[in-house]
């Protein structure tokens, strides 16, 4: 039986084809998992959205502008868990105004309102991270949603659409990328942002920059099936006990 001897170019092409096939299978599996988890969590998300709409008097969903894989921007969905009580009435008028609120109009600086359930936030501030005791978290139910990451359940939609992965660095604003990742920006953007990652299961909100950026880059460089499954398993534990989140 004869053997096929491949040159270096042919070997590289074969390896790239195998790697591409493996990534395609993983993406399909993640998108299927995203759809399944989305379907399972719809009742929790719907009830939480209605409760938060009633508590805040504003749209229950907020879409933040984030940068995805290959520098492609997308609108990342979250349940609204923070609001300024002094803006509640104004916010309600904006969100329920109807045809008068267009996608190009602004209610406040950095906010792009739209009719219905979603408020689009285009502000690009370089945040340092979540603050313990943030005064905008004025509801105990909202705090509960944040502690157990119920507010992030809508992001399963992005996993189903292929915009996010289950495991990966969290989506960031462009200002955050420039400020905290510097020359490593494109390396971070070489993969899809994820629902969960290293810092989310080893400290959550207590992890601050620059430790957070170091953990994100470590995950991008070394993620393998064992690390992937470990992060997924620890995520369920972190969501249940709610430790380190605010």
Coordinates of C-alpha atoms in Angstrom, one line a residue:
X1 CA 0.0 0.0 0.0
X2 CA 1.4 3.3 -1.1
X3 CA 1.5 6.4 1.2
X4 CA 0.8 9.9 0.2
X5 CA 3.7 12.2 1.0
X6 CA 2.5 15.8 1.5
X7 CA 4.8 18.8 1.2
X8 CA 4.8 21.6 3.8
X9 CA 2.2 23.7 1.9
X10 CA -0.2 20.7 1.5
X11 CA 0.2 19.7 5.1
X12 CA -0.7 23.2 6.2
X13 CA -3.8 23.3 4.0
X14 CA -5.0 20.0 5.4
X15 CA -4.4 21.1 9.0
X16 CA -6.3 24.3 8.3
X17 CA -9.2 22.4 6.8
X18 CA -9.4 20.1 9.8
X19 CA -9.3 23.0 12.2
X20 CA -12.0 24.9 10.2
X21 CA -14.2 21.8 10.3
X22 CA -13.7 21.4 14.1
X23 CA -14.6 25.0 14.7
X24 CA -17.7 24.7 12.5
X25 CA -18.9 21.7 14.5
X26 CA -18.2 23.6 17.8
X27 CA -20.1 26.7 16.6
X28 CA -23.1 24.6 15.5
X29 CA -23.1 22.8 18.8
X30 CA -22.9 26.1 20.7
X31 CA -25.7 27.7 18.6
X32 CA -27.9 24.6 19.3
X33 CA -27.1 24.8 23.0
X34 CA -27.9 28.5 22.9
X35 CA -31.3 27.8 21.4
X36 CA -32.1 25.1 23.9
X37 CA -31.1 27.2 26.9
X38 CA -33.0 30.1 25.5
X39 CA -36.1 28.0 25.2
X40 CA -35.7 26.7 28.7
X41 CA -35.2 30.1 30.3
X42 CA -37.9 32.0 28.4
X43 CA -40.4 31.8 31.4
X44 CA -37.8 33.2 33.8
X45 CA -36.7 35.9 31.4
X46 CA -40.3 36.9 30.6
X47 CA -41.4 37.1 34.2
X48 CA -38.3 39.1 35.2
X49 CA -38.7 41.5 32.2
X50 CA -42.3 42.2 33.2
X51 CA -41.3 42.8 36.9
X52 CA -38.4 45.1 36.0
X53 CA -40.6 47.1 33.6
X54 CA -43.2 47.6 36.3
X55 CA -40.5 48.5 38.9
X56 CA -38.5 50.9 36.6
X57 CA -41.3 52.3 34.5
X58 CA -39.0 51.9 31.5
X59 CA -38.2 49.4 28.9
X60 CA -37.2 46.1 30.5
X61 CA -34.4 45.4 28.0
X62 CA -31.3 47.4 27.3
X63 CA -29.1 47.0 24.3
X64 CA -25.5 48.1 24.8
X65 CA -23.2 48.7 21.8
X66 CA -20.3 46.2 22.1
X67 CA -17.4 45.1 19.8
X68 CA -17.6 41.5 18.7
X69 CA -15.3 39.1 16.8
X70 CA -13.2 40.6 14.1
X71 CA -14.0 44.1 15.3
X72 CA -17.6 43.8 14.3
X73 CA -20.0 45.9 16.5
X74 CA -23.3 44.4 17.8
X75 CA -26.1 45.3 20.2
X76 CA -25.8 43.2 23.3
X77 CA -29.1 42.6 25.2
X78 CA -29.5 42.7 29.0
X79 CA -32.4 43.0 31.3
X80 CA -32.6 46.5 32.8
X81 CA -31.4 46.3 36.5
X82 CA -30.2 49.9 36.9
X83 CA -32.1 53.1 36.6
X84 CA -32.2 56.6 37.9
X85 CA -35.5 57.1 39.8
X86 CA -35.5 60.8 38.7
X87 CA -35.6 59.7 35.1
X88 CA -38.2 57.0 35.4
X89 CA -41.1 59.2 34.2
X90 CA -39.1 60.6 31.3
X91 CA -37.9 57.2 30.4
X92 CA -41.4 55.8 30.3
X93 CA -42.5 58.6 28.0
X94 CA -39.6 57.9 25.6
X95 CA -40.1 54.1 25.5
X96 CA -43.8 54.3 25.1
X97 CA -44.1 57.3 22.8
X98 CA -44.7 55.1 19.8
X99 CA -44.1 56.4 16.3
X100 CA -42.6 59.6 17.6
X101 CA -39.5 57.8 19.0
X102 CA -37.2 56.9 16.1
X103 CA -34.0 54.9 16.1
X104 CA -32.1 58.0 15.4
X105 CA -33.5 60.2 18.2
X106 CA -32.0 60.6 21.7
X107 CA -33.7 61.0 25.1
X108 CA -30.6 61.5 27.1
X109 CA -26.9 61.7 26.0
X110 CA -25.7 58.3 25.1
X111 CA -29.1 56.7 24.8
X112 CA -30.9 55.8 21.6
X113 CA -34.6 55.0 22.4
X114 CA -36.9 52.9 20.3
X115 CA -40.6 51.9 20.6
X116 CA -41.4 48.8 22.7
X117 CA -39.2 46.7 24.9
X118 CA -35.6 47.8 24.2
X119 CA -33.6 50.9 24.9
X120 CA -30.4 51.3 22.8
X121 CA -27.4 52.6 24.7
X122 CA -24.6 54.0 22.5
X123 CA -22.5 55.6 25.2
X124 CA -18.9 54.4 25.0
X125 CA -17.5 55.2 28.5
X126 CA -14.5 53.3 29.6
X127 CA -15.9 51.7 32.7
X128 CA -13.7 50.3 35.4
X129 CA -16.1 47.6 36.2
X130 CA -19.2 47.0 38.3
X131 CA -19.4 49.0 41.6
X132 CA -20.5 47.5 44.8
X133 CA -23.6 49.3 46.1
X134 CA -24.2 51.1 42.8
X135 CA -26.9 53.7 43.6
X136 CA -28.7 52.9 40.3
X137 CA -29.5 49.4 41.6
X138 CA -32.5 50.6 43.6
X139 CA -34.6 47.4 43.6
X140 CA -33.9 44.3 45.7
X141 CA -35.3 42.2 42.8
X142 CA -32.9 43.9 40.4
X143 CA -30.0 43.2 42.7
X144 CA -31.2 39.6 42.9
X145 CA -31.2 39.4 39.1
X146 CA -27.7 40.8 38.9
X147 CA -26.4 38.5 41.7
X148 CA -27.6 35.4 39.9
X149 CA -27.0 36.8 36.3
X150 CA -30.7 36.6 35.4
X151 CA -30.1 39.9 33.6
X152 CA -27.8 38.2 31.2
X153 CA -30.2 35.5 30.0
X154 CA -31.2 37.4 26.9
X155 CA -27.7 37.1 25.6
X156 CA -28.4 33.4 24.9
X157 CA -30.1 35.0 21.8
X158 CA -26.7 36.2 20.7
X159 CA -25.2 32.7 21.1
X160 CA -28.0 31.2 19.0
X161 CA -27.4 33.9 16.3
X162 CA -23.6 33.1 16.3
X163 CA -22.6 36.6 17.7
X164 CA -21.4 35.2 21.0
X165 CA -20.0 31.9 22.4
X166 CA -21.0 30.2 25.6
X167 CA -17.4 30.6 26.8
X168 CA -15.2 33.6 25.9
X169 CA -14.1 37.1 27.0
X170 CA -17.0 39.3 27.9
X171 CA -18.2 41.8 25.2
X172 CA -16.6 45.3 25.7
X173 CA -17.0 48.8 24.5
X174 CA -14.4 50.2 22.1
X175 CA -13.2 52.6 24.8
X176 CA -12.7 49.7 27.2
X177 CA -10.7 47.8 24.6
X178 CA -8.4 50.7 24.0
X179 CA -7.9 51.5 27.6
X180 CA -7.4 48.0 29.0
X181 CA -6.1 45.8 26.2
X182 CA -3.8 48.1 24.1
X183 CA -1.7 46.2 21.6
X184 CA -3.6 43.0 22.4
X185 CA -7.0 44.3 21.1
X186 CA -7.0 42.3 17.9
X187 CA -5.9 39.1 19.7
X188 CA -8.9 39.5 22.0
X189 CA -11.2 40.1 19.0
X190 CA -9.9 37.0 17.2
X191 CA -12.6 35.0 19.1
X192 CA -16.2 35.6 19.8
X193 CA -17.2 37.3 23.1
X194 CA -18.7 34.9 25.6
X195 CA -21.4 34.6 28.2
X196 CA -18.9 33.3 30.8
X197 CA -15.2 33.0 31.2
X198 CA -12.3 32.7 33.6
X199 CA -12.9 35.8 35.7
X200 CA -16.6 35.2 35.9
X201 CA -16.0 31.9 37.7
X202 CA -13.0 32.9 39.7
X203 CA -14.2 36.1 41.5
X204 CA -16.9 37.6 39.3
X205 CA -17.4 41.3 40.0
X206 CA -14.5 41.3 42.5
X207 CA -12.1 40.9 39.6
X208 CA -10.9 44.3 38.4
X209 CA -8.8 45.5 35.6
X210 CA -5.9 44.8 34.8
X211 CA -6.4 41.3 36.4
X212 CA -9.5 40.9 34.3
X213 CA -7.8 41.7 31.0
X214 CA -4.9 39.3 31.9
X215 CA -7.4 36.5 32.6
X216 CA -9.3 37.2 29.3
X217 CA -6.0 37.0 27.3
X218 CA -5.0 33.8 29.1
X219 CA -8.3 32.2 28.2
X220 CA -8.0 33.3 24.5
X221 CA -4.5 31.8 24.3
X222 CA -5.0 28.6 26.2
X223 CA -8.7 27.6 25.9
X224 CA -9.0 23.8 25.4
X225 CA -11.9 21.3 25.9
X226 CA -10.9 20.7 29.5
X227 CA -10.8 24.4 30.4
X228 CA -14.1 25.0 28.4
X229 CA -16.0 22.3 30.3
X230 CA -14.5 23.4 33.7
X231 CA -15.7 27.0 33.1
X232 CA -19.2 25.8 32.1
X233 CA -19.4 23.6 35.2
X234 CA -18.2 26.4 37.5
X235 CA -20.6 28.8 35.9
X236 CA -23.6 26.9 37.1
X237 CA -22.2 26.8 40.6
X238 CA -21.5 30.6 40.5
X239 CA -25.0 31.4 39.3
X240 CA -26.6 29.4 42.0
X241 CA -24.6 30.8 45.0
X242 CA -24.4 34.3 43.6
X243 CA -21.1 35.0 45.5
X244 CA -18.9 37.9 44.3
X245 CA -21.5 39.5 42.1
X246 CA -23.2 42.9 42.4

